[in-house]
Coordinates of C-alpha atoms and ligand atoms in Angstrom, one line a residue:
Chain G
M3 CA -0.1 -0.1 0.1
I4 CA 1.1 3.5 -0.8
D5 CA 0.2 6.5 0.7
C6 CA 0.2 9.0 -1.5
D7 CA -0.3 12.2 1.3
V8 CA 0.9 12.2 4.6
H9 CA 2.0 16.0 6.1
N10 CA 5.0 16.1 7.3
D11 CA 5.2 19.2 9.5
W12 CA 8.2 21.4 11.2
V13 CA 8.3 22.2 14.9
N14 CA 8.8 25.8 13.7
A15 CA 9.6 27.3 10.4
D16 CA 12.4 28.5 11.9
V17 CA 13.9 25.0 10.5
L18 CA 14.4 26.6 7.3
L19 CA 16.7 29.1 8.1
P20 CA 20.4 27.2 7.8
Y21 CA 19.1 26.6 4.6
M22 CA 18.4 30.1 3.8
D23 CA 20.4 32.9 1.8
E24 CA 21.2 35.8 3.5
T25 CA 19.3 38.0 2.0
F26 CA 16.0 35.8 2.5
G27 CA 17.2 34.4 5.7
D28 CA 17.5 37.9 7.4
F29 CA 14.1 38.0 5.9
L30 CA 12.6 35.5 7.9
R31 CA 14.6 36.0 10.8
R32 CA 14.2 39.3 10.9
G33 CA 11.2 40.0 8.8
E34 CA 7.0 40.0 9.7
R35 CA 5.5 37.5 10.8
A36 CA 1.2 36.7 9.9
G37 CA 1.4 34.1 12.7
G38 CA 4.0 35.4 15.5
A39 CA 7.7 34.3 16.1
Q40 CA 8.7 31.1 14.8
S41 CA 5.5 31.0 12.4
F42 CA 5.4 30.7 8.7
P43 CA 4.8 33.8 6.5
H44 CA 1.8 32.6 5.0
G45 CA -0.6 35.5 3.8
H46 CA -3.8 34.4 3.7
R47 CA -6.4 32.2 5.8
P48 CA -9.6 33.8 6.7
W49 CA -11.1 30.7 7.2
L50 CA -9.9 29.4 10.1
H51 CA -10.6 25.3 11.1
P52 CA -12.4 25.8 15.0
E53 CA -10.9 22.5 16.6
G54 CA -7.8 23.0 14.0
Y55 CA -7.6 21.1 11.6
R56 CA -5.0 17.7 13.0
R57 CA -7.0 15.1 14.2
A58 CA -7.5 15.9 17.9
D59 CA -6.7 12.0 18.9
L60 CA -2.8 11.7 18.3
N61 CA -0.8 14.0 21.2
P62 CA 2.6 14.4 19.8
A63 CA 5.2 15.5 22.3
E64 CA 5.7 18.5 23.4
G65 CA 6.0 21.2 21.1
H66 CA 5.4 19.0 18.2
S67 CA 2.6 18.8 15.9
A68 CA 1.5 15.1 14.9
G69 CA 2.6 16.1 11.5
S70 CA 6.1 17.0 13.4
D71 CA 7.2 13.9 15.0
Y72 CA 8.9 11.2 12.7
A73 CA 8.6 8.5 15.7
M74 CA 4.3 8.7 16.2
M75 CA 3.8 8.9 12.1
K76 CA 6.0 5.3 12.0
E77 CA 3.8 4.2 14.6
Q78 CA 0.3 5.5 13.7
L79 CA 0.7 5.4 10.2
L80 CA 3.8 3.9 7.7
D81 CA 3.8 0.9 10.6
K82 CA 0.0 0.7 11.6
Y83 CA -1.1 0.5 7.6
D84 CA 1.9 -1.5 6.7
L85 CA 2.8 1.4 3.9
E86 CA 5.2 0.5 1.4
Y87 CA 5.9 4.3 0.9
A88 CA 4.0 7.4 1.8
I89 CA 4.3 10.5 -0.4
L90 CA 5.6 13.7 1.8
T91 CA 3.0 16.7 1.3
G92 CA 4.1 18.8 3.9
E93 CA 2.3 21.3 6.0
E94 CA 2.2 24.8 6.2
I95 CA 5.3 24.8 2.5
I96 CA 1.8 24.3 0.5
D97 CA 0.6 27.8 1.2
L98 CA 4.2 29.3 -0.5
S99 CA 1.9 30.6 -3.0
T100 CA 0.2 32.8 -0.5
I101 CA 3.3 35.4 -0.3
A102 CA 3.4 38.6 -2.7
N103 CA 6.9 38.6 -3.0
P104 CA 7.5 35.7 -5.5
Y105 CA 11.8 35.4 -4.5
Y106 CA 11.2 35.4 -1.4
A107 CA 8.8 32.6 -1.7
S108 CA 11.2 30.9 -3.6
A109 CA 14.1 31.2 -1.4
M110 CA 11.8 29.4 0.7
A111 CA 10.4 26.9 -0.9
K112 CA 14.6 25.8 -1.8
A113 CA 15.1 26.1 1.8
N114 CA 12.5 24.1 2.2
N115 CA 13.3 21.3 -0.4
E116 CA 17.0 20.8 1.8
Y117 CA 15.1 21.1 4.9
L118 CA 13.3 18.0 3.6
I119 CA 15.7 16.2 1.6
H120 CA 18.3 16.4 4.7
E121 CA 16.1 16.2 8.0
W122 CA 12.9 13.3 6.0
L123 CA 14.0 12.1 3.6
T124 CA 16.6 10.3 5.7
L125 CA 15.0 9.2 8.4
D126 CA 13.1 6.1 6.5
K127 CA 13.0 4.4 3.5
R128 CA 9.4 5.1 2.7
L129 CA 9.6 8.1 2.8
K130 CA 9.2 10.0 -0.7
G131 CA 9.5 13.6 -1.0
S132 CA 7.3 16.6 -3.1
L133 CA 9.3 19.3 -4.2
A134 CA 8.2 22.7 -3.6
V135 CA 7.8 25.5 -5.9
A136 CA 6.3 28.7 -5.7
P137 CA 3.8 29.0 -8.8
Q138 CA 4.3 32.9 -8.6
D139 CA 7.6 32.6 -9.3
P140 CA 7.7 30.1 -13.2
E141 CA 11.2 30.9 -13.6
G142 CA 12.2 30.2 -10.1
A143 CA 9.9 27.2 -10.0
A144 CA 11.3 25.8 -13.1
A145 CA 15.0 26.7 -11.8
E146 CA 14.5 24.9 -8.9
I147 CA 12.7 21.9 -10.4
R148 CA 16.3 21.7 -12.5
R149 CA 18.3 22.1 -9.5
R150 CA 16.6 19.8 -7.5
G151 CA 14.4 17.4 -9.5
D152 CA 16.6 14.6 -10.1
H153 CA 17.4 13.7 -6.6
P154 CA 16.0 9.2 -6.2
D155 CA 13.8 9.9 -3.8
I156 CA 11.9 13.1 -4.6
V157 CA 8.7 12.1 -6.9
Q158 CA 7.1 14.8 -7.8
V159 CA 6.9 19.3 -7.4
M160 CA 4.0 20.4 -6.0
L161 CA 2.2 23.2 -5.5
S162 CA -1.1 24.7 -4.1
S163 CA -4.8 24.2 -5.8
A164 CA -5.3 27.9 -5.3
A165 CA -3.2 30.4 -7.7
R166 CA -3.3 34.3 -8.8
R167 CA -4.4 32.4 -12.1
P168 CA -5.4 29.2 -14.3
Y169 CA -2.9 26.9 -14.5
G170 CA -3.2 26.8 -17.9
D171 CA -2.6 30.3 -18.6
P172 CA 1.1 30.8 -20.6
F173 CA 2.4 32.7 -17.2
Y174 CA 3.3 29.5 -15.7
N175 CA 4.4 27.5 -18.8
P176 CA 8.2 27.7 -17.2
I177 CA 7.0 25.0 -14.8
W178 CA 5.8 22.6 -16.9
E179 CA 8.3 22.5 -19.1
A180 CA 10.8 22.0 -16.6
A181 CA 8.9 19.2 -14.7
A182 CA 8.7 17.2 -18.2
E183 CA 12.1 17.9 -18.9
V184 CA 12.9 16.4 -15.5
G185 CA 10.1 13.9 -16.1
L186 CA 8.3 14.5 -12.9
P187 CA 4.3 14.5 -12.2
V188 CA 2.8 17.7 -11.3
A189 CA 1.1 17.7 -7.9
M190 CA -1.2 20.3 -7.0
H191 CA -2.2 19.8 -3.2
L192 CA -5.4 21.7 -1.7
G193 CA -4.6 24.7 -0.2
G194 CA -3.6 29.2 -0.7
N195 CA -7.2 30.2 -1.5
G196 CA -7.9 33.9 0.0
G197 CA -5.3 37.1 0.5
V198 CA -3.5 37.5 -3.0
N199 CA -5.0 34.1 -4.6
A200 CA -8.0 33.2 -6.1
E201 CA -11.3 32.8 -3.5
S202 CA -12.1 28.9 -2.4
S203 CA -15.5 30.2 -3.9
F204 CA -16.5 31.8 -6.8
A205 CA -19.5 33.9 -5.5
M206 CA -16.2 35.4 -3.6
P207 CA -15.4 34.8 0.1
P208 CA -17.2 31.8 1.9
T209 CA -18.0 32.6 5.4
F210 CA -17.8 29.0 7.3
Y211 CA -14.9 26.6 7.7
Y212 CA -16.5 24.0 6.6
E213 CA -18.3 26.0 3.3
H214 CA -14.5 27.1 2.6
H215 CA -14.1 23.1 2.6
A216 CA -16.7 22.4 0.5
L217 CA -16.5 24.6 -2.1
L218 CA -12.9 24.3 -2.9
C219 CA -12.8 22.1 -5.2
Q220 CA -14.0 25.0 -7.4
S221 CA -10.3 26.0 -8.1
A222 CA -9.1 22.9 -8.8
M223 CA -12.6 22.6 -12.0
S224 CA -10.7 25.6 -12.9
H225 CA -7.0 24.4 -13.4
V226 CA -8.3 21.4 -15.0
A227 CA -10.4 23.0 -17.4
S228 CA -7.9 25.8 -18.2
L229 CA -4.8 22.9 -18.0
I230 CA -6.5 21.4 -20.4
L231 CA -7.9 24.0 -22.8
H232 CA -4.8 25.6 -23.2
G233 CA -3.6 22.3 -25.0
V234 CA -0.7 22.2 -21.7
F235 CA -0.9 18.4 -22.6
E236 CA -0.8 18.4 -27.1
K237 CA 2.3 21.1 -25.4
W238 CA 3.8 18.5 -23.2
P239 CA 2.4 14.6 -24.2
T240 CA 4.5 13.1 -20.6
L241 CA 3.0 15.4 -18.3
Q242 CA 0.8 14.2 -15.5
F243 CA -0.8 16.1 -12.9
V244 CA -1.9 14.6 -9.7
I245 CA -4.9 16.5 -7.8
I246 CA -4.4 16.1 -4.2
E247 CA -7.7 16.9 -1.6
C248 CA -9.9 18.7 -4.3
G249 CA -12.4 16.4 -4.2
I250 CA -13.4 13.8 -6.3
S251 CA -17.3 13.6 -8.1
W252 CA -17.4 17.1 -9.3
L253 CA -15.1 16.1 -12.0
P254 CA -17.9 14.0 -14.6
P255 CA -19.7 16.7 -14.9
V256 CA -17.1 19.2 -15.5
L257 CA -16.0 17.0 -18.2
W258 CA -19.2 16.2 -19.6
R259 CA -19.7 20.1 -19.9
L260 CA -16.2 20.6 -21.4
D261 CA -16.6 18.3 -24.1
S262 CA -20.4 19.1 -25.0
G263 CA -18.6 23.1 -25.6
W264 CA -15.9 21.1 -28.0
K265 CA -18.1 19.6 -30.1
A266 CA -19.6 22.8 -30.7
L267 CA -17.0 25.2 -30.5
R268 CA -13.9 23.5 -30.9
K269 CA -12.5 26.3 -33.8
E270 CA -12.0 28.7 -30.1
T271 CA -9.0 25.7 -28.9
P272 CA -7.7 24.2 -32.6
W273 CA -4.4 22.7 -30.8
L274 CA -6.6 20.4 -28.8
K275 CA -7.0 17.3 -31.2
R276 CA -9.1 15.3 -28.9
L277 CA -12.1 15.8 -26.6
P278 CA -11.5 17.4 -23.0
S279 CA -12.2 14.2 -21.0
E280 CA -9.4 12.5 -23.0
Y281 CA -7.1 14.9 -22.0
A282 CA -7.9 13.9 -18.1
R283 CA -8.4 10.7 -19.4
D284 CA -4.8 10.2 -19.9
H285 CA -3.0 13.2 -17.9
L286 CA -4.9 13.8 -14.2
R287 CA -4.6 11.6 -11.5
F288 CA -7.0 11.9 -8.6
T289 CA -5.8 11.3 -5.1
T290 CA -8.7 9.5 -3.3
Q291 CA -9.1 11.2 0.3
P292 CA -10.9 12.8 1.0
L293 CA -13.7 10.5 -0.9
E294 CA -17.4 12.5 -0.7
Q295 CA -19.9 10.2 1.1
P296 CA -23.6 10.4 0.1
P297 CA -25.9 8.6 1.8
N298 CA -26.3 6.2 -0.8
S299 CA -22.7 4.6 -2.3
D300 CA -24.1 3.9 -5.2
H301 CA -24.2 7.4 -6.1
M302 CA -20.5 8.0 -5.4
L303 CA -19.8 4.6 -7.6
A304 CA -21.7 5.9 -10.4
M305 CA -19.3 9.2 -10.5
L306 CA -16.1 7.0 -9.9
E307 CA -16.9 4.5 -12.8
A308 CA -17.5 7.8 -14.7
M309 CA -14.2 8.6 -14.8
D310 CA -12.8 5.5 -14.9
G311 CA -11.0 5.3 -10.9
K312 CA -10.0 1.8 -11.6
N313 CA -7.4 3.4 -13.8
T314 CA -6.8 7.3 -12.1
L315 CA -7.7 7.2 -8.5
L316 CA -4.7 7.3 -6.2
F317 CA -4.7 6.2 -2.2
S318 CA -4.4 8.9 -0.2
S319 CA -5.4 9.1 3.8
D320 CA -4.3 12.6 4.8
Y321 CA -2.7 12.1 7.9
P322 CA -2.6 13.7 10.7
H323 CA -5.3 15.7 9.4
W324 CA -9.1 16.0 10.9
D325 CA -10.6 15.1 7.7
F326 CA -8.8 11.6 7.5
D327 CA -9.5 9.2 5.6
D328 CA -8.3 5.0 6.9
P329 CA -7.2 2.8 4.1
Y330 CA -9.5 0.0 5.3
E331 CA -12.5 2.0 4.9
V332 CA -11.9 3.9 1.5
A333 CA -15.3 3.1 -0.1
I334 CA -14.3 1.6 -3.5
P335 CA -14.9 -1.9 -5.3
K336 CA -12.1 -4.6 -4.1
D337 CA -11.2 -5.1 -7.4
W338 CA -10.0 -1.7 -8.0
H339 CA -7.6 -1.6 -4.6
E340 CA -5.0 -3.0 -6.6
N341 CA -4.8 -0.6 -8.9
V342 CA -5.9 2.5 -6.5
F343 CA -3.5 1.3 -3.1
D344 CA -0.5 0.1 -6.0
L345 CA 0.1 0.3 -9.6
N346 CA -1.8 3.5 -10.6
I347 CA 0.4 5.3 -8.0
R348 CA 3.8 3.2 -9.1
K349 CA 2.7 4.3 -13.0
V350 CA 2.7 8.6 -11.9
Y351 CA 5.7 7.9 -9.9
K352 CA 8.2 6.4 -12.0
K353 CA 11.0 7.0 -9.5
L354 CA 8.7 4.2 -7.3
P355 CA 10.1 0.8 -8.0
Q356 CA 7.6 -0.8 -11.1
K357 CA 6.3 -3.9 -10.9
S358 CA 6.6 -5.5 -14.4
Chain W
M16 CA -24.8 -11.7 26.1
A17 CA -25.0 -11.9 29.7
K18 CA -23.0 -9.1 31.3
K19 CA -19.8 -8.9 32.8
Q20 CA -18.9 -6.9 35.6
I21 CA -15.8 -5.2 36.2
N22 CA -14.5 -3.9 39.0
I23 CA -12.3 -0.7 37.6
G24 CA -11.1 0.3 40.9
I25 CA -11.7 4.2 42.0
A26 CA -11.8 6.7 40.2
D27 CA -9.7 10.3 40.2
L28 CA -11.5 12.5 37.7
N29 CA -12.6 15.7 38.2
P30 CA -15.7 16.6 36.4
G31 CA -14.6 17.0 32.6
E32 CA -11.7 14.2 33.2
R33 CA -11.6 11.6 31.3
K34 CA -9.3 8.7 30.7
I35 CA -8.8 5.4 28.2
I36 CA -8.5 2.4 29.8
E37 CA -7.9 -1.1 28.9
V38 CA -10.9 -3.2 30.4
D39 CA -11.4 -7.1 28.9
G40 CA -9.2 -6.5 25.7
K41 CA -11.2 -3.2 25.1
S42 CA -10.6 0.1 25.1
I43 CA -12.2 2.4 27.1
G44 CA -12.6 5.8 27.5
L45 CA -14.1 6.7 31.3
F46 CA -15.5 10.4 31.0
N47 CA -16.3 12.4 34.8
V48 CA -19.6 14.3 33.6
N49 CA -20.8 16.9 36.1
G50 CA -19.9 14.0 38.9
D51 CA -21.2 10.9 37.3
Y52 CA -19.2 8.3 35.7
F53 CA -20.5 7.1 32.0
A54 CA -17.9 4.8 29.8
M55 CA -18.0 4.9 26.0
H56 CA -16.2 2.6 23.8
N57 CA -12.9 4.2 22.5
R58 CA -14.1 3.8 18.8
C59 CA -16.3 6.2 16.6
P60 CA -19.2 4.1 14.8
H61 CA -18.5 6.7 11.6
M62 CA -15.1 5.0 10.5
G63 CA -13.3 3.5 13.1
G64 CA -11.3 6.3 14.9
Q65 CA -10.5 7.1 18.7
L66 CA -14.0 8.2 19.6
C67 CA -12.8 9.1 23.4
A68 CA -9.2 10.6 22.2
G69 CA -10.8 14.0 21.5
P70 CA -11.6 16.8 23.5
V71 CA -14.1 16.3 25.9
T72 CA -16.7 19.7 25.8
G73 CA -20.1 21.9 24.9
T74 CA -21.5 23.1 22.1
T75 CA -23.8 25.6 20.7
L76 CA -27.5 25.1 20.8
P77 CA -30.2 24.8 18.4
T78 CA -31.2 28.7 17.3
D79 CA -33.9 29.6 15.7
K80 CA -31.5 33.4 14.7
T81 CA -28.4 34.1 14.4
E82 CA -27.2 33.6 18.0
F83 CA -24.9 31.4 19.5
I84 CA -25.2 29.7 23.0
Y85 CA -23.2 27.2 24.4
G86 CA -24.3 24.6 26.7
R87 CA -24.3 21.0 27.1
H88 CA -21.0 21.7 28.6
N89 CA -18.6 18.7 29.4
E90 CA -21.4 16.4 27.7
L91 CA -19.7 15.3 25.1
V92 CA -17.1 14.5 22.9
R93 CA -15.5 15.1 19.7
C94 CA -14.4 12.2 18.0
G95 CA -10.2 12.4 17.5
W96 CA -10.3 11.9 14.0
H97 CA -13.1 13.8 12.2
G98 CA -14.9 15.4 14.8
W99 CA -18.1 14.6 15.0
E100 CA -19.7 14.9 18.5
F101 CA -21.1 12.2 20.8
E102 CA -23.3 12.5 23.7
I103 CA -21.2 11.0 26.5
K104 CA -23.8 9.3 28.3
S105 CA -26.0 7.6 25.7
G106 CA -23.3 7.8 22.8
I107 CA -25.4 9.8 20.7
C108 CA -24.1 11.8 17.8
T109 CA -25.7 15.0 17.6
V110 CA -26.3 15.3 14.2
D111 CA -27.6 11.7 13.4
P112 CA -29.5 10.0 16.7
K113 CA -29.4 7.2 14.7
M114 CA -25.7 6.9 14.7
R115 CA -24.6 6.0 17.9
A116 CA -21.3 4.6 19.5
K117 CA -21.5 2.2 22.5
V118 CA -21.7 3.4 25.7
Y119 CA -21.5 0.7 28.7
K120 CA -23.1 1.5 32.6
V121 CA -21.1 2.6 35.3
T122 CA -21.9 2.2 38.7
R123 CA -20.4 2.4 42.0
E124 CA -19.4 0.9 44.7
E125 CA -17.7 1.2 47.5
S126 CA -14.9 -0.7 46.0
G127 CA -14.6 0.9 43.2
L128 CA -16.3 1.6 39.6
I129 CA -18.3 -1.7 38.2
L130 CA -18.1 -1.6 34.7
H131 CA -21.2 -3.7 33.0
I132 CA -19.4 -4.6 29.8
Ligands
FES417 S1 -14.1 8.4 12.5 FE1 -14.7 9.3 13.9 S2 -15.9 10.7 13.1 FE2 -14.6 9.6 11.7

């Protein structure tokens, strides 16, 4: 079993300092931090979880958050579920995209990646890493992908689902170019809505945390449409996109609408050779958590079948967050398990040992 | 099935406190709610999370207008995983009365608390 979304946290953001140069090290050391001393300087989060967003049963050692305690992660996740690999997605670093200054953001991406490589990926052979990049700095992101993307335990490039423009915008092309060049998939993890980025809801800001949480799929819908329609997958035919924690069941209806539009108005996007849904099927993968739980599970199954879930879903738990999915409870057909918990994942993450 | 009665000794919890104990091979949350003791299986009917390890709390009472009335102080436990609220006394989930956590009767004797399991 492989888990595609495990949040390794830091005790505080000062762990980045040893990996930063003088200019941006000073910025972090002496500069303003939205959350007080030692916090990560992200610039958003109007939606505050009323109970905190981590599982309440984990009780990490003093001064740690659940995901920052490797011994606990080992016991409660890696060993408990006998994971073969866990793909680490970081915690606050996902919110890099909320920092207005792109150069500062890229300096922190780089520091995070060194911290990850030196202080997490050395702990356990089962841990694999995501290379954080700042999407607001496409050239910097591309340079970072070329600088560190060939590390054997770095299995993907990662950015947040909230951004300033939809990801098909040619502004972002340098990132996709670099990812395709080094052969890494790009993951888009939920996060970063608000502030300088798009809101989670297109009608503008929601009020309540769970309102925001239910609607954050809207960002992912936009990126999916934009990536496909701008022809990102025609330009980089080997590029794979992994959409993490943005919900699942919205995908088929969005693709149905795009397919209808294409049939009538293909002339707007003459570079597309196929139905939008066909690009989705070949280039997009979705992590399972949090799998929607309708009262009638057949309704969900119909959606999963409509998106060929057997071949497009990748298992994720989201440890140690409050909406964690237990792998033994994931409601997918039994005969999909081998694919979703293992084979689909190895196909995307080609650096994992392949099964013949 | 005949219930076993197990003496779990003298408990020293203050109102609002809880501890998780191992009894008869089961993980059980023992709670002091306003001076009375209650016991609940530490397994959530939702997805099997550690139900009794989350915060012991009150909640907002249902209202007819936009106002916040806090009540049921220390009568609820929020599951350690997804945070669903359960009444400690009855095991009933706040938002779905059909969803019930397993609770066990607790009685008091001189020698200690008796768990009916
Ligand atoms: S497992 Fe308890 S609320 Fe989900």
